[in-house]
Amino acid sequence: MKTIDFDLVGVGIGPFNLSIAALAAPKSELSTQFLERKPEFTWHPGLLLNHAKMQTSFLKDLVTAVDPTSPYSFLNYLVQKQKFYPFTARGDFMISRLEFSDYMAWVAKQLPNTQFDAGVSDVRFEGDHFVIQSNGQTLTSKHLVVGTGTQPVVPDCAKGKLTDNCFHAHEMMQRKPDLRGKRVVIIGGGQTGADIFQHIFAGDFGKPRQLDWVSRRANLEGLDESCFSDQFFMPDYVNQFYHLDKAQQAREVSRQKLTSDGITDDCLSTLYQALYHDKYVLQNPKWWSIQPHQELVGLETADELNQLTLKHGITNNIKALQADVVILCTGFKRVLAPCLENIADQLQLDELGRPLLNEDYAAFWKQPTDSKLFVVNSGTHNHGIIEPQLSLAAWRAATILNSVSDKLLYNNTNSSNIMDWDLHSSSSPQIVQNSNPRDIVS
Ligand SMILES: Cc1cc2nc3c(=O)[nH]c(=O)nc-3n(C[C@H](O)[C@H](O)[C@H](O)COP(=O)(O)OP(=O)(O)OC[C@H]3O[C@@H](n4cnc5c(N)ncnc54)[C@H](O)[C@@H]3O)c2cc1C
């Protein structure tokens, strides 16, 4: 009988699969291999702006939540890099994205189960194992975990019109545009828009003549970072959320938007101080604007000049804006990895073509099989608002590895939470533990 090379192969090495690789590496009973098309580990390199900060604590690293003794923890990185004591003097849990990226690259370099320059072009399923084509090599694996990340979103009116002077923000640091003396428009009022505005405002790309920041949001909306909102980013909540029906899940996720899709308080207040200083202390002639409620509805490029059409979300007024450079901070979307094209029709997908996942992140097959195809960062429709976020990366990695090995390789069952969520479905009666044990709620 033909032997299968690996228990688990990972496609893509972003933070989420890197966490799985780091937790799998010390477990000799598991054979794993993770494949990445880039030549080395990089984390959204086009957005690694000098002063951009993380939205999550450094303690939520690749491993610590399930194995604080792992050599791949952020704390060990600090010790090995001989910066532990200087780091502690910072007194801040939020570190720069540059430092977290350096930490992850440090982990990736040490792991024996990662391979770079190894893009996966095709995956087939042959009854009890996967066959993976990667840069001229063929690998076989019992299970597969897909962690291929997201794709940049370009507004409809800009599709097919991207140029050197109109591009998505995810290319910012590769392009390093010279913005001296130019009219620049930033589209999109989330964290990326804020980071880009802040760096351009500070002159990191040369001082523009005019800097306009346009957002269809009602204001610059702050990330909801309260300790109670943080309870959504804990295993206990995710475990209960998973069992809600799809309509309830969608309602919850939309209510929770600003717990993951807003601008950090730290960034907003730094920005506000800078704007106040420029306008009211230095009294500079007006060279920047922040324009909420404005949606980009039209874009034309001619002779390097971008003509934008904006529509106001309340008044419906239409106005024109001209720019030498347009930077689209319009977010990212999830798509089913193209390398899964040949097995997509064997999976249960929802009406939007997204994979439906089991509690352990394994996709539901149309025909039952022992091989599991895990998907990380697949969207919020299975496990909720946490899914695209780093907070539970290590916990999810442990869940997947436990499922692959069919035993508790890592203890991920400690899921206490300060709230009593009571998200149990009304169709399945639950015993109320803290009252009369005979009481049944339905
Ligand atoms: C600018 C930015 C900042 C963020 N900051 C935070 C934060 O502070 N806190 C937080 O919780 N979340 C943050 N996020 C959200 C989330 O944590 C990140 O997007 C994270 O990178 C997601 O990890 P991932 O592993 O799913 O995907 P990615 O990081 O996108 O990695 C996917 C990898 O797969 C590779 N790949 C794709 N296709 C193939 C293929 N066919 N073969 C081989 N390799 C392939 C890609 O090259 C890539 O390296 C941020 C997101 C962005 C965009």
Coordinates of C-alpha atoms and ligand atoms in Angstrom, one line a residue:
M1 CA 0.0 0.0 0.0
K2 CA 1.2 3.5 -0.9
T3 CA 2.3 5.4 2.2
I4 CA 1.0 8.9 2.9
D5 CA 3.8 11.4 3.4
F6 CA 2.2 13.5 6.2
D7 CA -0.6 13.6 8.8
L8 CA -1.2 17.3 8.0
V9 CA -0.1 19.6 5.3
G10 CA -0.7 23.4 5.6
V11 CA -1.2 25.6 2.6
G12 CA 0.0 29.2 3.2
I13 CA 2.1 30.4 6.1
G14 CA 0.5 33.5 7.6
P15 CA 0.1 33.9 11.3
F16 CA -2.7 31.3 11.6
N17 CA -1.0 28.4 9.9
L18 CA 2.3 29.4 11.5
S19 CA 0.6 29.0 14.9
I20 CA -0.4 25.5 13.9
A21 CA 3.1 24.7 12.6
A22 CA 4.7 26.0 15.8
L23 CA 2.5 23.9 18.1
A24 CA 2.8 20.8 15.8
A25 CA 6.7 21.0 15.6
P26 CA 7.4 19.6 19.1
K27 CA 4.9 16.7 18.8
S28 CA 6.9 13.8 17.3
E29 CA 3.8 11.7 16.9
L30 CA 2.6 14.1 14.2
S31 CA 4.2 14.6 10.8
T32 CA 3.4 18.0 9.4
Q33 CA 4.6 20.3 6.6
F34 CA 3.5 23.9 5.9
L35 CA 4.0 25.4 2.4
E36 CA 4.3 29.1 1.6
R37 CA 4.6 30.6 -1.9
K38 CA 6.7 33.6 -0.7
P39 CA 10.5 33.2 -0.3
E40 CA 10.3 34.0 3.4
F41 CA 7.8 34.8 6.1
T42 CA 6.3 38.3 5.8
W43 CA 3.2 39.6 7.4
H44 CA 1.1 42.0 5.1
P45 CA 4.5 43.6 4.1
G46 CA 2.8 46.4 2.1
L47 CA 1.2 47.6 5.3
L48 CA 4.1 47.3 7.7
L49 CA 4.2 51.0 8.3
N50 CA 6.8 52.4 10.7
H51 CA 4.6 53.3 13.6
A52 CA 1.5 51.1 13.0
K53 CA 0.5 49.2 16.1
M54 CA -1.1 45.9 16.8
Q55 CA -4.8 45.8 17.8
T56 CA -4.2 42.8 20.1
S57 CA -1.9 42.1 23.0
F58 CA 1.5 40.5 22.5
L59 CA 0.4 37.8 24.9
K60 CA -2.0 36.6 22.2
D61 CA 1.0 35.3 20.3
L62 CA 1.3 32.1 18.2
V63 CA 1.5 29.7 21.2
T64 CA 1.2 31.1 24.7
A65 CA -2.5 30.7 25.2
V66 CA -2.2 26.9 25.0
D67 CA 1.5 26.3 25.7
P68 CA 3.3 29.1 27.7
T69 CA 6.4 26.8 27.9
S70 CA 6.8 26.8 24.1
P71 CA 10.2 28.0 22.7
Y72 CA 8.1 29.9 20.1
S73 CA 6.5 32.4 22.5
F74 CA 6.8 36.1 22.2
L75 CA 8.5 36.2 25.6
N76 CA 11.2 33.7 24.5
Y77 CA 11.7 35.9 21.4
L78 CA 12.3 38.8 23.7
V79 CA 14.8 36.8 25.8
Q80 CA 16.6 35.4 22.8
K81 CA 16.9 38.8 21.2
Q82 CA 18.2 40.2 24.5
K83 CA 15.5 42.8 24.8
F84 CA 13.4 41.4 27.7
Y85 CA 14.2 44.1 30.3
P86 CA 14.1 47.1 27.9
F87 CA 10.7 45.7 26.7
T88 CA 9.3 45.5 30.2
A89 CA 10.0 49.2 30.7
R90 CA 7.7 50.1 27.9
G91 CA 4.7 49.3 30.1
D92 CA 2.4 48.7 27.1
F93 CA 0.7 45.5 25.9
M94 CA 0.3 46.9 22.3
I95 CA 3.4 46.6 20.3
S96 CA 4.3 47.7 16.8
R97 CA 3.2 45.5 13.9
L98 CA 6.9 45.6 12.8
E99 CA 8.0 43.9 16.0
F100 CA 5.2 41.3 16.0
S101 CA 6.1 40.6 12.3
D102 CA 9.8 40.2 13.3
Y103 CA 8.8 37.8 16.1
M104 CA 6.8 35.6 13.6
A105 CA 9.6 35.6 11.1
W106 CA 11.9 34.5 13.9
V107 CA 9.6 31.6 14.7
A108 CA 9.2 30.6 11.0
K109 CA 13.0 30.5 10.6
Q110 CA 13.4 28.0 13.4
L111 CA 10.6 25.6 12.5
P112 CA 11.6 22.3 10.8
N113 CA 8.1 21.9 9.3
T114 CA 7.9 25.0 7.1
Q115 CA 8.9 25.3 3.4
F116 CA 9.1 28.6 1.5
D117 CA 9.1 29.3 -2.2
A118 CA 6.5 26.5 -2.2
G119 CA 3.3 27.8 -3.7
V120 CA 0.5 25.3 -3.9
S121 CA -1.1 25.2 -7.4
D122 CA -3.5 22.3 -7.0
V123 CA -5.0 20.0 -4.4
R124 CA -6.9 16.8 -5.2
F125 CA -8.7 14.4 -2.9
E126 CA -8.2 10.7 -3.5
G127 CA -10.6 9.0 -1.2
D128 CA -8.5 8.8 2.0
H129 CA -5.8 11.4 1.4
F130 CA -4.9 14.7 -0.3
V131 CA -2.4 15.0 -3.2
I132 CA -0.8 18.4 -3.2
Q133 CA 1.1 20.0 -6.1
S134 CA 3.6 22.6 -4.9
N135 CA 6.3 24.1 -7.1
G136 CA 7.2 20.9 -8.9
Q137 CA 6.8 18.5 -6.0
T138 CA 4.0 16.2 -5.1
L139 CA 3.1 15.7 -1.5
T140 CA 0.4 13.4 0.0
S141 CA -1.3 14.1 3.3
K142 CA -4.1 12.5 5.4
H143 CA -5.4 15.9 6.4
L144 CA -5.1 19.5 5.0
V145 CA -5.3 22.9 6.6
V146 CA -5.8 25.9 4.3
G147 CA -4.6 29.2 5.6
T148 CA -4.2 31.3 2.5
G149 CA -5.5 34.6 3.9
T150 CA -7.6 37.3 2.2
Q151 CA -7.7 39.3 -1.0
P152 CA -7.7 43.1 -1.3
V153 CA -11.2 44.6 -2.0
V154 CA -11.4 47.2 -4.8
P155 CA -14.6 49.2 -5.1
D156 CA -16.6 48.4 -8.2
C157 CA -16.1 51.8 -9.8
A158 CA -12.3 51.4 -9.5
K159 CA -12.1 47.9 -10.9
G160 CA -9.8 47.6 -14.0
K161 CA -8.6 51.2 -13.4
L162 CA -5.8 50.6 -11.0
T163 CA -2.5 52.4 -11.9
D164 CA 0.7 53.5 -10.3
N165 CA -1.3 56.5 -9.1
C166 CA -4.4 54.6 -7.9
F167 CA -3.7 51.5 -5.9
H168 CA -4.8 49.4 -3.0
A169 CA -3.1 50.2 0.4
H170 CA -1.7 46.6 0.7
E171 CA 1.0 47.7 -1.8
M172 CA 1.9 50.9 0.1
M173 CA 5.3 49.9 1.4
Q174 CA 6.4 48.1 -1.8
R175 CA 5.5 51.2 -3.8
K176 CA 6.8 53.8 -1.2
P177 CA 5.2 56.5 -3.4
D178 CA 6.8 59.9 -3.5
L179 CA 3.9 62.2 -2.5
R180 CA 5.8 65.5 -2.3
G181 CA 3.7 68.3 -3.6
K182 CA 0.9 66.0 -4.7
R183 CA -2.9 66.0 -4.1
V184 CA -3.6 62.7 -2.3
V185 CA -6.9 61.1 -1.5
I186 CA -7.3 58.2 0.9
I187 CA -10.5 56.2 0.5
G188 CA -11.7 54.2 3.5
G189 CA -12.1 55.1 7.2
G190 CA -11.0 51.9 9.0
Q191 CA -7.7 51.2 10.8
T192 CA -5.7 50.9 7.5
G193 CA -7.0 54.3 6.3
A194 CA -6.1 55.8 9.7
D195 CA -2.6 54.3 9.6
I196 CA -2.0 55.5 6.1
F197 CA -3.4 59.0 6.8
Q198 CA -1.2 59.3 10.0
H199 CA 2.0 58.3 8.2
I200 CA 1.4 60.6 5.2
F201 CA 0.4 63.4 7.5
A202 CA 3.6 63.0 9.4
G203 CA 5.6 63.3 6.1
D204 CA 6.8 59.7 5.8
F205 CA 6.2 59.8 2.0
G206 CA 7.1 63.5 1.5
K207 CA 4.7 66.3 2.3
P208 CA 1.7 66.4 -0.1
R209 CA 0.1 69.6 -1.3
Q210 CA -3.3 68.4 -0.3
L211 CA -4.4 65.3 1.8
D212 CA -8.1 64.3 1.8
W213 CA -9.4 61.3 3.7
V214 CA -12.8 60.1 2.5
S215 CA -14.9 57.6 4.3
R216 CA -18.5 56.4 3.9
R217 CA -18.6 55.8 7.6
A218 CA -20.5 58.3 9.8
N219 CA -17.3 59.4 11.6
L220 CA -13.9 58.0 12.5
E221 CA -15.2 55.1 14.5
G222 CA -13.2 53.8 17.5
L223 CA -12.4 50.2 18.0
D224 CA -14.5 49.0 20.9
E225 CA -11.7 47.8 23.1
S226 CA -13.6 47.5 26.4
C227 CA -12.8 44.5 28.7
F228 CA -16.4 43.3 28.2
S229 CA -16.2 43.4 24.5
D230 CA -13.1 41.4 24.8
Q231 CA -15.3 38.5 26.1
F232 CA -16.4 37.9 22.5
F233 CA -12.8 36.9 21.8
M234 CA -12.7 34.0 24.2
P235 CA -13.2 30.3 23.7
D236 CA -16.4 30.1 25.8
Y237 CA -18.2 32.6 23.7
V238 CA -17.0 31.0 20.4
N239 CA -18.1 27.6 21.6
Q240 CA -21.6 28.9 22.3
F241 CA -21.8 31.2 19.2
Y242 CA -21.1 28.2 17.0
H243 CA -24.4 26.6 17.9
L244 CA -26.6 29.6 17.0
D245 CA -28.6 29.4 13.8
K246 CA -27.2 31.3 10.8
A247 CA -29.6 34.2 11.1
Q248 CA -28.8 34.7 14.8
Q249 CA -25.1 34.4 14.0
A250 CA -25.3 37.1 11.3
R251 CA -27.2 39.4 13.7
E252 CA -24.7 39.0 16.4
V253 CA -21.7 39.6 14.1
S254 CA -23.2 42.7 12.7
R255 CA -23.8 44.1 16.2
Q256 CA -20.2 43.4 17.1
K257 CA -18.7 45.1 14.1
L258 CA -16.7 47.8 16.0
T259 CA -15.2 45.2 18.4
S260 CA -12.9 44.3 15.5
D261 CA -13.4 46.8 12.7
G262 CA -12.6 50.3 14.1
I263 CA -9.6 52.5 14.9
T264 CA -7.7 52.0 18.1
D265 CA -8.1 54.7 20.7
D266 CA -4.3 55.1 20.8
C267 CA -4.3 55.9 17.0
L268 CA -7.3 58.2 17.2
S269 CA -5.9 60.3 20.0
T270 CA -2.4 60.6 18.5
L271 CA -4.1 61.7 15.2
Y272 CA -6.3 64.2 16.9
Q273 CA -3.4 65.8 18.8
A274 CA -1.5 66.1 15.5
L275 CA -4.5 67.7 13.7
Y276 CA -5.2 70.1 16.5
H277 CA -1.6 71.2 16.6
D278 CA -1.5 71.7 12.9
K279 CA -4.8 73.7 12.7
Y280 CA -5.0 75.6 15.9
V281 CA -1.4 75.9 17.2
L282 CA 0.6 76.2 14.0
Q283 CA -2.4 77.7 12.2
N284 CA -1.1 76.3 8.9
P285 CA -3.2 77.1 5.8
K286 CA -5.7 74.2 5.3
W287 CA -3.9 71.4 3.5
W288 CA -5.9 68.3 4.7
S289 CA -9.5 67.3 5.2
I290 CA -11.4 64.4 6.8
Q291 CA -14.7 63.8 5.0
P292 CA -17.1 61.2 6.6
H293 CA -20.4 60.0 4.9
Q294 CA -18.7 60.2 1.5
E295 CA -18.8 57.1 -0.7
L296 CA -16.6 56.8 -3.8
V297 CA -19.1 56.1 -6.6
G298 CA -17.1 57.0 -9.7
L299 CA -13.5 57.1 -10.7
E300 CA -11.8 58.1 -14.0
T301 CA -8.2 58.3 -14.7
A302 CA -6.8 60.5 -17.5
D303 CA -3.3 61.9 -18.0
E304 CA -2.3 60.6 -14.6
L305 CA -5.0 62.7 -13.0
N306 CA -7.7 60.9 -11.0
Q307 CA -11.2 62.3 -11.1
L308 CA -13.3 61.0 -8.2
T309 CA -17.1 61.2 -7.8
L310 CA -18.3 61.1 -4.2
K311 CA -21.9 60.7 -2.9
H312 CA -22.9 61.9 0.5
G313 CA -24.6 59.2 2.6
I314 CA -27.1 61.6 4.2
T315 CA -27.8 64.4 1.7
N316 CA -27.2 62.3 -1.5
N317 CA -25.2 65.3 -2.8
I318 CA -22.7 64.4 -5.5
K319 CA -19.4 66.1 -5.7
A320 CA -16.2 65.8 -7.6
L321 CA -12.6 65.6 -6.3
Q322 CA -9.3 65.5 -8.2
A323 CA -6.2 63.7 -7.0
D324 CA -2.8 62.9 -8.3
V325 CA -2.7 59.8 -6.1
V326 CA -5.6 57.7 -4.8
I327 CA -4.9 55.1 -2.1
L328 CA -7.7 52.6 -1.6
C329 CA -8.0 51.5 2.1
T330 CA -11.1 49.5 1.2
G331 CA -10.4 46.3 3.1
F332 CA -10.0 42.6 2.4
K333 CA -12.3 39.8 1.5
R334 CA -12.2 36.0 1.8
V335 CA -12.3 33.7 -1.2
L336 CA -12.0 30.0 -1.4
A337 CA -8.3 29.3 -2.2
P338 CA -8.0 28.8 -6.0
C339 CA -5.9 25.7 -5.4
L340 CA -9.0 24.0 -4.0
E341 CA -10.8 24.4 -7.3
N342 CA -10.8 20.7 -8.0
I343 CA -12.3 19.7 -4.7
A344 CA -14.7 22.6 -4.0
D345 CA -17.6 20.6 -5.4
Q346 CA -17.1 17.9 -2.8
L347 CA -17.5 20.4 0.0
Q348 CA -20.7 21.7 1.6
L349 CA -20.7 25.5 0.8
D350 CA -23.3 28.1 1.8
E351 CA -25.2 30.2 -0.6
L352 CA -22.2 32.6 -0.9
G353 CA -19.8 29.8 -1.8
R354 CA -18.2 29.8 1.7
P355 CA -17.2 26.5 3.3
L356 CA -19.4 25.3 6.2
L357 CA -17.2 24.2 9.0
N358 CA -17.5 21.8 11.9
E359 CA -16.7 23.0 15.4
D360 CA -13.1 21.8 14.9
Y361 CA -12.7 23.9 11.8
A362 CA -13.0 20.9 9.4
A363 CA -15.1 21.5 6.4
F364 CA -18.2 19.4 5.9
W365 CA -17.8 17.0 3.0
K366 CA -20.8 16.1 0.9
Q367 CA -19.7 12.4 1.3
P368 CA -18.4 11.4 4.8
T369 CA -14.7 10.6 4.9
D370 CA -12.0 10.3 7.6
S371 CA -9.7 12.9 6.0
K372 CA -10.3 16.4 7.2
L373 CA -9.9 19.7 5.3
F374 CA -9.5 22.5 7.9
V375 CA -9.9 26.1 6.9
V376 CA -8.7 29.0 9.0
N377 CA -9.8 32.6 8.5
S378 CA -12.7 31.5 6.5
G379 CA -15.1 34.3 7.5
T380 CA -17.4 35.0 10.4
H381 CA -20.2 32.7 9.3
N382 CA -19.1 29.7 11.3
H383 CA -17.2 30.8 14.5
G384 CA -18.0 34.5 14.6
I385 CA -16.2 37.8 14.8
I386 CA -13.1 36.2 16.2
E387 CA -12.3 34.3 13.0
P388 CA -10.1 36.9 11.1
Q389 CA -8.5 38.0 14.4
L390 CA -5.3 36.9 16.2
S391 CA -6.8 36.6 19.7
L392 CA -7.7 32.9 19.5
A393 CA -5.1 31.8 16.9
A394 CA -3.3 29.5 19.3
W395 CA -6.5 28.1 20.8
R396 CA -7.8 27.3 17.3
A397 CA -4.5 25.8 16.3
A398 CA -4.7 23.5 19.3
T399 CA -8.3 22.6 18.4
I400 CA -7.2 21.6 14.9
L401 CA -4.1 19.6 16.1
N402 CA -6.3 17.8 18.7
S403 CA -8.7 16.9 15.9
V404 CA -5.9 15.7 13.6
S405 CA -4.3 13.5 16.3
D406 CA -7.7 12.4 17.8
K407 CA -6.5 13.1 21.3
L408 CA -5.9 16.1 23.7
L409 CA -2.4 17.1 22.4
Y410 CA -3.0 20.5 23.9
N411 CA -5.5 21.3 26.6
N412 CA -7.9 23.8 25.0
T413 CA -10.9 23.0 27.3
N414 CA -10.3 25.7 29.8
S415 CA -12.8 28.2 28.5
S416 CA -14.1 30.2 31.5
N417 CA -15.6 33.6 30.8
I418 CA -16.9 36.4 33.0
M419 CA -20.3 36.5 31.3
D420 CA -23.2 34.0 31.3
W421 CA -23.9 34.0 27.6
D422 CA -26.8 31.5 27.7
L423 CA -26.7 31.2 23.9
H424 CA -28.3 27.8 23.9
S425 CA -30.9 27.2 21.3
S426 CA -34.5 27.3 22.5
S427 CA -35.1 24.1 20.6
S428 CA -32.7 22.2 22.8
P429 CA -33.8 22.5 26.4
Q430 CA -31.0 23.4 28.8
I431 CA -30.8 22.6 32.5
V432 CA -30.4 25.7 34.6
Q433 CA -27.4 24.8 36.8
N434 CA -27.7 27.4 39.5
S435 CA -31.4 26.9 40.4
N436 CA -33.6 24.0 41.0
P437 CA -32.0 21.2 39.0
R438 CA -35.4 20.0 37.9
D439 CA -36.1 23.4 36.2
I440 CA -36.0 23.1 32.4
V441 CA -36.0 26.2 30.2
S442 CA -37.2 25.8 26.7
Ligands
LIG1 C1 -2.7 45.4 8.0 C2 -3.4 44.4 8.9 C3 -3.1 44.5 10.2 C4 -3.7 43.5 11.1 N1 -3.5 43.6 12.4 C5 -4.1 42.8 13.2 C6 -4.0 42.9 14.7 O1 -3.3 43.8 15.2 N2 -4.6 42.0 15.5 C7 -5.4 41.0 14.9 O2 -6.0 40.2 15.7 N3 -5.6 40.9 13.6 C8 -5.0 41.8 12.8 N4 -5.2 41.6 11.4 C9 -6.1 40.6 10.9 C10 -5.4 39.2 10.8 O3 -4.7 38.8 12.0 C11 -4.3 39.2 9.7 O4 -5.0 39.4 8.4 C12 -3.6 37.8 9.5 O5 -2.5 38.1 8.7 C13 -4.4 36.7 9.0 O6 -3.6 35.6 8.9 P1 -3.7 34.4 7.8 O7 -2.7 33.4 8.2 O8 -5.1 34.0 7.7 O9 -3.4 35.1 6.4 P2 -2.2 35.9 5.8 O10 -1.4 36.6 6.8 O11 -2.8 36.6 4.6 O12 -1.3 34.7 5.2 C14 -1.7 33.9 4.2 C15 -0.4 33.3 3.5 O13 -0.8 32.3 2.6 C16 0.1 32.4 1.4 N5 -0.6 31.8 0.3 C17 -1.7 32.1 -0.4 N6 -2.0 31.2 -1.3 C18 -1.1 30.3 -1.3 C19 -0.8 29.1 -2.1 N7 -1.6 28.7 -3.1 N8 0.3 28.4 -1.8 C20 1.1 28.8 -0.8 N9 0.9 29.9 0.0 C21 -0.1 30.6 -0.3 C22 0.2 33.9 1.2 O14 1.4 34.2 0.5 C23 0.3 34.4 2.7 O15 1.6 34.4 3.1 C24 -4.6 42.5 10.5 C25 -4.8 42.5 9.2 C26 -4.2 43.4 8.3 C27 -4.5 43.4 6.9

